[in-house]
PDB file of C-alpha atoms and ligand atoms in Angstrom:
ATOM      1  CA  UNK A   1       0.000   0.000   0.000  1.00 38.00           C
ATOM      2  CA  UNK A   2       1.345   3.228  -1.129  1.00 40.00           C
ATOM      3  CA  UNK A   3       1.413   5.715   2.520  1.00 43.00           C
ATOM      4  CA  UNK A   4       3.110   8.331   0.781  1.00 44.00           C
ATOM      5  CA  UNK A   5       0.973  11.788   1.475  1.00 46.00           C
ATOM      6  CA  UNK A   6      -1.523  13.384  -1.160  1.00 48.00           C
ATOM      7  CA  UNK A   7       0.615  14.998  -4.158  1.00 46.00           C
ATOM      8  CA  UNK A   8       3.689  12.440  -3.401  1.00 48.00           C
ATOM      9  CA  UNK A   9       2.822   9.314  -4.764  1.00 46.00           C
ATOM     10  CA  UNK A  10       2.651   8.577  -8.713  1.00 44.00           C
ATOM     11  CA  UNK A  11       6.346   7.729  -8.949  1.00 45.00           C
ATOM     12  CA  UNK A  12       7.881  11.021  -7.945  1.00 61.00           C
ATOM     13  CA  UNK A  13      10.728  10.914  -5.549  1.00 90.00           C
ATOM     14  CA  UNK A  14       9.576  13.948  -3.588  1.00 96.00           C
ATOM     15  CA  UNK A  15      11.153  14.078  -0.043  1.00 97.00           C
ATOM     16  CA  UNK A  16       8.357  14.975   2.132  1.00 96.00           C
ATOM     17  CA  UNK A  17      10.610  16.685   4.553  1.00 96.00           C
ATOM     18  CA  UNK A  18      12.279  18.491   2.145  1.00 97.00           C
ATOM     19  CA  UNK A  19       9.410  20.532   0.499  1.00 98.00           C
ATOM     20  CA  UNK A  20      10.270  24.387  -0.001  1.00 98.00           C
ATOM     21  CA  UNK A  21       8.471  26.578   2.568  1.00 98.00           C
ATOM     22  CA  UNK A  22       7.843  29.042   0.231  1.00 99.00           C
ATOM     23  CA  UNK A  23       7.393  29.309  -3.413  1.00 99.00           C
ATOM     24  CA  UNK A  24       7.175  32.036  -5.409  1.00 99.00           C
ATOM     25  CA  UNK A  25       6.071  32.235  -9.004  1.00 99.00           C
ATOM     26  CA  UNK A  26       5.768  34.856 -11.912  1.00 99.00           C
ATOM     27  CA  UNK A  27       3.166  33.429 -13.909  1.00 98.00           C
ATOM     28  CA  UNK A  28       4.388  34.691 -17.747  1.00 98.00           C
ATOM     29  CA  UNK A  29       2.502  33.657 -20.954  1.00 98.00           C
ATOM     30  CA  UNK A  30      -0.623  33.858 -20.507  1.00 98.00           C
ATOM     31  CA  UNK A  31      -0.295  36.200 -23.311  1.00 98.00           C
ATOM     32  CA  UNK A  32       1.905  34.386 -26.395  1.00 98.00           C
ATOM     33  CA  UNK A  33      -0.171  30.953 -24.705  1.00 98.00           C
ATOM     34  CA  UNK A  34      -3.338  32.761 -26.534  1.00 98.00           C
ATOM     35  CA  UNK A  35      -1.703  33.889 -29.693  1.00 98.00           C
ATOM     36  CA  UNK A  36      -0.324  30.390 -30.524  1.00 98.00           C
ATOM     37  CA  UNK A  37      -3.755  29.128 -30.557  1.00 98.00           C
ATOM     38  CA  UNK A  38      -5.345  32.491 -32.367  1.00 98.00           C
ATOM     39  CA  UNK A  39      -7.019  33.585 -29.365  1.00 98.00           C
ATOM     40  CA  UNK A  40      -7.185  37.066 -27.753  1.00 98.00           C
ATOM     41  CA  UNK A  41      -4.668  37.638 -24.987  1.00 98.00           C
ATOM     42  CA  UNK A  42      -7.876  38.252 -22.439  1.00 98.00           C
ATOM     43  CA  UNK A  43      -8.639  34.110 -23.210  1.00 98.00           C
ATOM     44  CA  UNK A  44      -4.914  33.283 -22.127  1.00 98.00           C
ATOM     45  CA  UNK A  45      -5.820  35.208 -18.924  1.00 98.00           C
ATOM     46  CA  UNK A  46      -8.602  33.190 -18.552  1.00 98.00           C
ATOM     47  CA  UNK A  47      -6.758  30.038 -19.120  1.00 98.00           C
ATOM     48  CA  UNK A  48      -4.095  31.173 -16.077  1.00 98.00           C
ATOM     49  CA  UNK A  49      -6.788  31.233 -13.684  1.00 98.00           C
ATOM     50  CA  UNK A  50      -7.784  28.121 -14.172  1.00 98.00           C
ATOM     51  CA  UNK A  51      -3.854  26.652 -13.369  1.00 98.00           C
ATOM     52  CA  UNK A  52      -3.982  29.050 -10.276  1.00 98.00           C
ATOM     53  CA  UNK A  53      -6.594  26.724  -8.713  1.00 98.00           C
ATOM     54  CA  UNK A  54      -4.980  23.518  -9.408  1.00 98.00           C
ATOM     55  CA  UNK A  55      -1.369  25.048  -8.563  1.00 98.00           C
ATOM     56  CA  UNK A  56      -3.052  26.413  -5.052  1.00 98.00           C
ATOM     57  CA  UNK A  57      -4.754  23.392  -4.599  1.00 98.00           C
ATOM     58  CA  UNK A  58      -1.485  21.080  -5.383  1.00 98.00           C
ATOM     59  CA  UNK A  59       0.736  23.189  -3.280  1.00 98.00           C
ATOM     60  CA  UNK A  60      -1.480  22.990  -0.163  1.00 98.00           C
ATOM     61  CA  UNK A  61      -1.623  19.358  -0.605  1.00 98.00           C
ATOM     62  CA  UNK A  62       2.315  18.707  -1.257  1.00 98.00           C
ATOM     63  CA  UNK A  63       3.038  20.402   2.048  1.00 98.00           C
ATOM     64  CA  UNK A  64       4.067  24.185   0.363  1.00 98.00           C
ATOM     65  CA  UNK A  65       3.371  26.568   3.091  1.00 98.00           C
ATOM     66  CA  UNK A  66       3.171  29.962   1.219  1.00 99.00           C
ATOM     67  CA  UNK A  67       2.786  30.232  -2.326  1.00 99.00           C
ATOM     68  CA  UNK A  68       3.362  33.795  -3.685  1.00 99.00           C
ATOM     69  CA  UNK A  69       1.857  34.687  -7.272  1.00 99.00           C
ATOM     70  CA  UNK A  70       3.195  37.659  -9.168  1.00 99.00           C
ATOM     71  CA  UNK A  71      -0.337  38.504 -10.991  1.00 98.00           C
ATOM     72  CA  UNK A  72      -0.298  42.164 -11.645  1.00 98.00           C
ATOM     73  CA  UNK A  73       2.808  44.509 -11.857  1.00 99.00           C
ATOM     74  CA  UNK A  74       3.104  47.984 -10.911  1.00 98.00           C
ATOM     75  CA  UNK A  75       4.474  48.135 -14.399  1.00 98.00           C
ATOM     76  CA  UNK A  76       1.419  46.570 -15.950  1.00 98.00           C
ATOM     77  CA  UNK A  77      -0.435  49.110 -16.052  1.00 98.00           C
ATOM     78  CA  UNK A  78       1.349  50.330 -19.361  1.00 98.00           C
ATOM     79  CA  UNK A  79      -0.602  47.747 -20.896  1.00 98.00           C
ATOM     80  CA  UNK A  80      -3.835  48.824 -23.395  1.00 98.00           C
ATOM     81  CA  UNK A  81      -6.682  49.526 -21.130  1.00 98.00           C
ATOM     82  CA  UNK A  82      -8.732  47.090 -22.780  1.00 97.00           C
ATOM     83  CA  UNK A  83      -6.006  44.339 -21.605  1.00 98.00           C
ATOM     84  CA  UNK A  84      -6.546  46.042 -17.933  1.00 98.00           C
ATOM     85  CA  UNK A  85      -9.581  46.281 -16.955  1.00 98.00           C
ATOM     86  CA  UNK A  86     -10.319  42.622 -17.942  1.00 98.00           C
ATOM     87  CA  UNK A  87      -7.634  41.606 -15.403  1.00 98.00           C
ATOM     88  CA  UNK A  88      -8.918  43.527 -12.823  1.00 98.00           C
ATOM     89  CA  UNK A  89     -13.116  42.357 -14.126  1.00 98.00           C
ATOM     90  CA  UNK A  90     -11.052  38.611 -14.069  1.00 98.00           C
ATOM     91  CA  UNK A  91      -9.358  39.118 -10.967  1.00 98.00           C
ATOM     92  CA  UNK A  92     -12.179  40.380  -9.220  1.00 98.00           C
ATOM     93  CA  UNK A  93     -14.756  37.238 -10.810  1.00 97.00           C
ATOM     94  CA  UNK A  94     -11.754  35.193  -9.241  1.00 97.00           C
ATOM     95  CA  UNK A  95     -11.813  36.168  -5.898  1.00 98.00           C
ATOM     96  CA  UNK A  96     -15.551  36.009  -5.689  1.00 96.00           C
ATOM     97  CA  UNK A  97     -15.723  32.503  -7.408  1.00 96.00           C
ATOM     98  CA  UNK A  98     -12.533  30.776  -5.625  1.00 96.00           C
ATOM     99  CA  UNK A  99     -13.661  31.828  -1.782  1.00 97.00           C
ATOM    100  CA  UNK A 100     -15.694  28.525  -1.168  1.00 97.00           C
ATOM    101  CA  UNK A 101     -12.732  26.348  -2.959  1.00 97.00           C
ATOM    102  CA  UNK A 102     -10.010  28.262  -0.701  1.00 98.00           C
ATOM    103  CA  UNK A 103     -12.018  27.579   2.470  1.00 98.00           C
ATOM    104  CA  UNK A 104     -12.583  24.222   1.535  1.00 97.00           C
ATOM    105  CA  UNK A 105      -9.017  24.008   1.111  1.00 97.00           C
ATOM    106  CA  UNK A 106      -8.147  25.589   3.908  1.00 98.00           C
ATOM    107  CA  UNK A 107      -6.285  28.240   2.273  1.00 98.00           C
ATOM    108  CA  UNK A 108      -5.515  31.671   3.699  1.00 98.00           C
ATOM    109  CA  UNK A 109      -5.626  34.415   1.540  1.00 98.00           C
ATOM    110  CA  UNK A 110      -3.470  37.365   1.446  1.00 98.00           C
ATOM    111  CA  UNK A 111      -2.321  40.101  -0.981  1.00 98.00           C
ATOM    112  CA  UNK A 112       1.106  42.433  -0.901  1.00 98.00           C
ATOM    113  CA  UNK A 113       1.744  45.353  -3.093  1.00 98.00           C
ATOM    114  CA  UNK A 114       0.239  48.765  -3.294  1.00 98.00           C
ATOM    115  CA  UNK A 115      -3.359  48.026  -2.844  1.00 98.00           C
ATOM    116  CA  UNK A 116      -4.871  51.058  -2.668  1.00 98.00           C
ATOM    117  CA  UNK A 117      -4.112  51.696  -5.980  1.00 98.00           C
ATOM    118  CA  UNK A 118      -6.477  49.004  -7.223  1.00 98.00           C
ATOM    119  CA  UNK A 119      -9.843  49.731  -8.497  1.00 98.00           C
ATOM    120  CA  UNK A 120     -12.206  50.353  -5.306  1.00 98.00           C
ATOM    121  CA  UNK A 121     -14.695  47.576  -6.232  1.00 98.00           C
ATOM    122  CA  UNK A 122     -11.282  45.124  -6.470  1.00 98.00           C
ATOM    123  CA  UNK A 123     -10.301  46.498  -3.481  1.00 98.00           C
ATOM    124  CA  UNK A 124     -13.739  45.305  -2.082  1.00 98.00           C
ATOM    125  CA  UNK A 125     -13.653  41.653  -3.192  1.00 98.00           C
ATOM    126  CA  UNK A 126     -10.083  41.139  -2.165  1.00 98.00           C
ATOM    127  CA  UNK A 127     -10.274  42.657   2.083  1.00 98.00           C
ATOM    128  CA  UNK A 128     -13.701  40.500   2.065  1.00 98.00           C
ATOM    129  CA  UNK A 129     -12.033  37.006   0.277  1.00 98.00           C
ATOM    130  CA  UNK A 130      -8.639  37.472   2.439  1.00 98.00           C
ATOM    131  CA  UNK A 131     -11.289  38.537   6.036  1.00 98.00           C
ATOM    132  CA  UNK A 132     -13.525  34.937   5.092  1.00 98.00           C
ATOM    133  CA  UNK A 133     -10.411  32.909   4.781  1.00 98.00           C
ATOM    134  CA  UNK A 134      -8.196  34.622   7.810  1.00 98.00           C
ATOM    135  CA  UNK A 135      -9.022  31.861  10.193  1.00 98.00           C
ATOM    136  CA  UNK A 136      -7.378  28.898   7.873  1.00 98.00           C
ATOM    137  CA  UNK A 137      -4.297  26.902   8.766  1.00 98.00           C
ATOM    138  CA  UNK A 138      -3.084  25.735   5.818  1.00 98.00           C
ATOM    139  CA  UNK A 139      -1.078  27.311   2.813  1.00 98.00           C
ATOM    140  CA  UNK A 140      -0.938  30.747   2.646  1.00 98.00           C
ATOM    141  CA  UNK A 141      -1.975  31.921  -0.511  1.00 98.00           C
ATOM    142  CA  UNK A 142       0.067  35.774  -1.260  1.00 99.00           C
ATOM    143  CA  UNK A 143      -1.577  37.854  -4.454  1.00 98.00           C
ATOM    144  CA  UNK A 144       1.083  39.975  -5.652  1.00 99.00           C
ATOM    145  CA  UNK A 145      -0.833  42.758  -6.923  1.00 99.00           C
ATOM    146  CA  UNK A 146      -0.272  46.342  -7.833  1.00 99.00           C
ATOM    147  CA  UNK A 147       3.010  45.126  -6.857  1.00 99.00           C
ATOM    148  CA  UNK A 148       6.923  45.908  -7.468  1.00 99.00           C
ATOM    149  CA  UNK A 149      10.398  45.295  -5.665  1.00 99.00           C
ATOM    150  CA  UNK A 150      11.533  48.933  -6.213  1.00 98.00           C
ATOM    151  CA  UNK A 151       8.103  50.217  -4.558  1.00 98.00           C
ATOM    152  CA  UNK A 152       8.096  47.947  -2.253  1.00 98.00           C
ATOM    153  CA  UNK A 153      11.629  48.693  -0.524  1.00 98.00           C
ATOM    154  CA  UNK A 154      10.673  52.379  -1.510  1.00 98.00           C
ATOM    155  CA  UNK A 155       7.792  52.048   1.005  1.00 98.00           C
ATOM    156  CA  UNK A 156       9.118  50.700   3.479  1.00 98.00           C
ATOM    157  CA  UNK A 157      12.559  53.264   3.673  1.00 98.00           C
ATOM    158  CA  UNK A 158       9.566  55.886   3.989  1.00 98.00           C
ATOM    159  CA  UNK A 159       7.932  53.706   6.658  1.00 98.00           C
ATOM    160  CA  UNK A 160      11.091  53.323   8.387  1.00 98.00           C
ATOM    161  CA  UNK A 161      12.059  57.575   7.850  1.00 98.00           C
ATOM    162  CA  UNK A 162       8.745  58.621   9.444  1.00 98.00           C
ATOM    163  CA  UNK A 163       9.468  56.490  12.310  1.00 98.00           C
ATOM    164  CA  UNK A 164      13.052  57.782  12.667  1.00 98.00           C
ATOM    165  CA  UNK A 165      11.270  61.519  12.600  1.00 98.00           C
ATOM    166  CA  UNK A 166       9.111  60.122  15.595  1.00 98.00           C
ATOM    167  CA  UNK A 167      12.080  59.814  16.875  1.00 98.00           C
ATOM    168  CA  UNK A 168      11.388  55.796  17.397  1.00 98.00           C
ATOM    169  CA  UNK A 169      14.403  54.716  15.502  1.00 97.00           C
ATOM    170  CA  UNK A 170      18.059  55.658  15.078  1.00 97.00           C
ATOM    171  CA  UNK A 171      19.978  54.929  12.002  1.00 96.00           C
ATOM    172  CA  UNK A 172      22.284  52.493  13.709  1.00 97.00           C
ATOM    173  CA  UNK A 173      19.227  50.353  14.765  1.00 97.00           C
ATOM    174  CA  UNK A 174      18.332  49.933  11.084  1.00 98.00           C
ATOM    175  CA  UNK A 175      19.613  46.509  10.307  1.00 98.00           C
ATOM    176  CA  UNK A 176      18.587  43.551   8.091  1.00 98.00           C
ATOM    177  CA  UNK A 177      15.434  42.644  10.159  1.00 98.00           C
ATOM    178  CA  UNK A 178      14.435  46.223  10.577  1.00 98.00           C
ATOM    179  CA  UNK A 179      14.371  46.483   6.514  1.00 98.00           C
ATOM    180  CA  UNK A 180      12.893  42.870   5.894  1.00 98.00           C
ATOM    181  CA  UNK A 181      10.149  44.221   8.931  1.00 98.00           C
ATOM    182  CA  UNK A 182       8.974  46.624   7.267  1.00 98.00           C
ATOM    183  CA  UNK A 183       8.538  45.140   3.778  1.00 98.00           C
ATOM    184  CA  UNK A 184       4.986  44.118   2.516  1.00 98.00           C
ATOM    185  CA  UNK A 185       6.207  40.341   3.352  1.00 98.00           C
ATOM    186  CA  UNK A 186       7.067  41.232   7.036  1.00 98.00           C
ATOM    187  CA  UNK A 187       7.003  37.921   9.132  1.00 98.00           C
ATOM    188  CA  UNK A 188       6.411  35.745   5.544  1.00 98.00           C
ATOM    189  CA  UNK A 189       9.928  33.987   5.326  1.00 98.00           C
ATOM    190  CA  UNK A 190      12.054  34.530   2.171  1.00 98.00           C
ATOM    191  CA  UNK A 191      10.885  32.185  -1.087  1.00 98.00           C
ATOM    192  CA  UNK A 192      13.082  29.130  -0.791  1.00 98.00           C
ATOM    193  CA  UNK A 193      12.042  28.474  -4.768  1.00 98.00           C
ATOM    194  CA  UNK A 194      11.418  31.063  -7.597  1.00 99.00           C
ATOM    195  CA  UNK A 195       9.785  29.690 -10.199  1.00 99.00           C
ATOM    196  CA  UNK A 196       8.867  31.503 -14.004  1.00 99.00           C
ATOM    197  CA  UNK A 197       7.068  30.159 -16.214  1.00 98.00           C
ATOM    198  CA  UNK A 198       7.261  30.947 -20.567  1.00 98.00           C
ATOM    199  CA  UNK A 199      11.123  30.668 -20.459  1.00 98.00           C
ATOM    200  CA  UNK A 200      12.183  34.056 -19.586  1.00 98.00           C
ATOM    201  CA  UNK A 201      15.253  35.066 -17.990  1.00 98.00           C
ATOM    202  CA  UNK A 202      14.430  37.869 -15.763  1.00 98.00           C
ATOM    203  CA  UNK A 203      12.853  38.677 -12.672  1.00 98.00           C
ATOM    204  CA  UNK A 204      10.828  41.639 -13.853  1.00 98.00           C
ATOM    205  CA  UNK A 205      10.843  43.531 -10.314  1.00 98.00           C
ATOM    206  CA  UNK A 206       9.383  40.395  -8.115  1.00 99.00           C
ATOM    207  CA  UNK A 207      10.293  40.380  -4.690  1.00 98.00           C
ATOM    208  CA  UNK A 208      13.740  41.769  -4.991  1.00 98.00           C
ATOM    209  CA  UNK A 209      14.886  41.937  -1.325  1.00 98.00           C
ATOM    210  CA  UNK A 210      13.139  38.389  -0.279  1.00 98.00           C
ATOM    211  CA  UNK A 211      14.928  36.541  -3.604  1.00 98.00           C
ATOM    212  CA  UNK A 212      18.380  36.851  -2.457  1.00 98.00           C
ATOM    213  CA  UNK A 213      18.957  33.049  -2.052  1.00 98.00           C
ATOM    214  CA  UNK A 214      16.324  31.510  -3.728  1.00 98.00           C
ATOM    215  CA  UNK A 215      16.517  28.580  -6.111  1.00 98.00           C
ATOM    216  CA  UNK A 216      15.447  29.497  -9.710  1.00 98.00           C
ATOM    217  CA  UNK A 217      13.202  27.100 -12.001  1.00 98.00           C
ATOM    218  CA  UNK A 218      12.935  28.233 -15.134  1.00 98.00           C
ATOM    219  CA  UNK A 219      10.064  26.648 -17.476  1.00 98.00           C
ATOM    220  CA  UNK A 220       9.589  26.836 -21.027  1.00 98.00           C
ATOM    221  CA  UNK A 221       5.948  26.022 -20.101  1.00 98.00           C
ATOM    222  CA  UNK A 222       3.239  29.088 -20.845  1.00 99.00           C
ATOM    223  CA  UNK A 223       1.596  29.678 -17.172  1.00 99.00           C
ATOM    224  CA  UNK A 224      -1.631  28.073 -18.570  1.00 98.00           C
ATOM    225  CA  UNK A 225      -0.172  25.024 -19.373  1.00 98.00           C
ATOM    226  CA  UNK A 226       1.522  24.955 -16.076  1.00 98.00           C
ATOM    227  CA  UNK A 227      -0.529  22.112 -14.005  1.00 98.00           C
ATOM    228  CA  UNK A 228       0.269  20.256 -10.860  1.00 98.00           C
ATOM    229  CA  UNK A 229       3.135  17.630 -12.891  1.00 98.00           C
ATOM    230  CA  UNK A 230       5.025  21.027 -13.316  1.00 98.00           C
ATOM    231  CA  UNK A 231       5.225  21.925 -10.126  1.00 98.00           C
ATOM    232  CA  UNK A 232       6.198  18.480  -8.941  1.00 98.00           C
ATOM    233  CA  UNK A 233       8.912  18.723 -11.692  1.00 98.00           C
ATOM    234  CA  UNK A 234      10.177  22.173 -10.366  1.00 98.00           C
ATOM    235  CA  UNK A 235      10.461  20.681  -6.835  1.00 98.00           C
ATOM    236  CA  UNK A 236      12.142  18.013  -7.758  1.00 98.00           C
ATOM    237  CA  UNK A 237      14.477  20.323  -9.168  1.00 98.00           C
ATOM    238  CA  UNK A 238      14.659  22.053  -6.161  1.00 98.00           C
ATOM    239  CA  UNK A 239      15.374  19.087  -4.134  1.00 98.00           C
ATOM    240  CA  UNK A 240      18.433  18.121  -6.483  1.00 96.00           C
ATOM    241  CA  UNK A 241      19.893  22.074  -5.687  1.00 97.00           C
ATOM    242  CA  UNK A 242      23.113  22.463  -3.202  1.00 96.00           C
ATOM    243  CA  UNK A 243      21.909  25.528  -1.053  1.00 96.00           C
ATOM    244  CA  UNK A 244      25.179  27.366   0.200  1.00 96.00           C
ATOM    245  CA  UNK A 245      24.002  30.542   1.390  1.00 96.00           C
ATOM    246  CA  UNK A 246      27.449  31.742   0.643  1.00 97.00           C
ATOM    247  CA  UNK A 247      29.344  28.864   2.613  1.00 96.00           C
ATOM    248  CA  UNK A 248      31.112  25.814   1.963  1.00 91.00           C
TER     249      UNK A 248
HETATM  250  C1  IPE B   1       1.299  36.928 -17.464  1.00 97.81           C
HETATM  251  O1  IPE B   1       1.134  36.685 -18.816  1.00 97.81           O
HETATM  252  C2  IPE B   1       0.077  37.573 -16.846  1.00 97.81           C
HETATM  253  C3  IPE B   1       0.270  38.971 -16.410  1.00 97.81           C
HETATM  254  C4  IPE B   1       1.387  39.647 -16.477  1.00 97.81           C
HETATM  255  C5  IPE B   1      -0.886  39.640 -15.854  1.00 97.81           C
HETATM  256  P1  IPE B   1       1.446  37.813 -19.898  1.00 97.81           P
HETATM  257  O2  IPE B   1       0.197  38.598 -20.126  1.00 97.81           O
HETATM  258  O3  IPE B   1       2.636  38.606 -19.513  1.00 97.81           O
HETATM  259  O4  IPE B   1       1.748  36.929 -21.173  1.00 97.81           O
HETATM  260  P2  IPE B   1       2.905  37.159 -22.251  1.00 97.81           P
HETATM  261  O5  IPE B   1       4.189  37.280 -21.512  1.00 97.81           O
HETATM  262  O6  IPE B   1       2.542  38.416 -22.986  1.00 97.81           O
HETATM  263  O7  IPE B   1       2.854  35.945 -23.107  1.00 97.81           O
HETATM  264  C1  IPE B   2       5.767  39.777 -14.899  1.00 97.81           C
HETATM  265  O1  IPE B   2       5.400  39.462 -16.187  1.00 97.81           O
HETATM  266  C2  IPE B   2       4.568  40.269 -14.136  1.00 97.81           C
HETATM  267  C3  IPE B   2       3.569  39.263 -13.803  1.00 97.81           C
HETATM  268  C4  IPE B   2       3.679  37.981 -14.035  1.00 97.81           C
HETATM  269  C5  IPE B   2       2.402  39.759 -13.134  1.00 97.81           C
HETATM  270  P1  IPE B   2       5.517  40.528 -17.370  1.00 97.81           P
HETATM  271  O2  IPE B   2       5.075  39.814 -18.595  1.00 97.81           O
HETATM  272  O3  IPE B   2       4.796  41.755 -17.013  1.00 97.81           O
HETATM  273  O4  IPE B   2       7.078  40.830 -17.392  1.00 97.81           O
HETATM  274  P2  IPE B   2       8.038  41.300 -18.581  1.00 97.81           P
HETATM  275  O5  IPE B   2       7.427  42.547 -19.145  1.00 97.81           O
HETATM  276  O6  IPE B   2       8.063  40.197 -19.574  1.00 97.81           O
HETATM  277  O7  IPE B   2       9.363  41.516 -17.953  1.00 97.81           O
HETATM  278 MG1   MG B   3       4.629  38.427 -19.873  1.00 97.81          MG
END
């Protein structure tokens, strides 16, 4: 009889007690997944949300516990308007739609980035889909919207400057925790796994203090086509990685 948990049987070698604490994942391709197949880009969107239930399903059930999605940029918004507010229509329709499926999952919901500059009624859906799932104990599920590195650390050195004005903080007490503290991701650890999907090489402004020593996984894979066997592939990959953390 096979006793191996949910999500580690079917002839993957998965350590159990090895599984990444947190992955993080720019979902790319949504986009050129729709062209291929002479769609409009709005239909690869739609396609993506589909793999973000089975990915958040799969990673609560193989043991991940935080899984952070890159799914709108503060750079994003250069995109045609059209393209825009069908992501935010989508991403709103999401959180409505997937708040019985998270719960039944046991999923807590929660969203970094600068939210207030999200569209009031998107706003709306996400504080009452992240309040209905606060009490669960399983993954936590991170939204990266409205989001970017640069703004990010840019936030919190104003955080951290106001407080100093206060008169709460000196500059010598500023130190590694103090900056990681006041990031959106305070008390989240760091992603042990950074995963992008569609083949590209860059990390388009994701999480750029919390990366420092993550593992890459780079997938050819557009993020549609990106299902639970992917996953299990990029933590096998994982699992094969030497993590130094600058040692020996
Ligand atoms: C990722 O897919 C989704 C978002 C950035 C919102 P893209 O829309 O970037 O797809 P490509 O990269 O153009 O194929
Ligand atoms: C990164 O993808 C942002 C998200 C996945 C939300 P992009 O498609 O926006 O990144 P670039 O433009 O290829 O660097
Ligand atoms: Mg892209």
């Amino acid at each position: 009889m096979n006793r191996a948990p949910k999500g580690l049987s079917g002839g993957s070698s998965l350590d159990p007690a090895r599984v990444p604490a947190h992955v993080a994942i720019i979902m790319d391709g949504n986009g050129r997944w729709a062209c291929a197949r002479g769609l409009s880009r709005i239909r690869g969107h739609l396609a993506g949300a589909e793999s973000i239930r089975e990915i958040v399903r799969a990673a609560g059930e193989l043991g991940i516990g935080y899984l952070t999605l890159y799914a709108f940029s503060v750079e994003n918004w250069k995109r045609p308007k059209r393209e825009v507010s069908s992501l935010m229509a989508l991403l709103k329709r999401f959180l409505a739609r997937e708040e019985a499926e998270l719960n039944r999952n046991n999923v807590r919901l929660r969203a970094i980035g600068r939210i207030a500059g999200l569209p009031s009624d998107v706003q709306g859906a996400l504080r009452k889909a992240c309040a209905a799932t606060a009490s669960n104990t399983g993954l936590t599920l991170i939204l990266a919207l409205n989001y970017g590195g640069r703004s990010e650390i840019v936030d919190a050195v104003r955080q951290l400057c106001a407080r100093a004005a206060r008169g709460e903080l000196t500059a010598e007490e500023v130190g590694e925790e103090t900056v990681a503290g006041s990031l959106y991701t305070a008390g989240i650890p760091d992603p042990d796994l950074l995963i992008r999907t569609s083949g590209e090489m860059r990390v388009s402004n994701f999480l750029l203090w919390q990366i420092s020593y993550a593992e890459m996984h780079v997938t050819p894979v557009y993020w549609p086509d990106f299902r639970r066997p992917h996953l299990v592939r990029a933590l096998l990959d994982y699992q094969r990685r030497e993590r130094r953390f600058g040692g020996v």
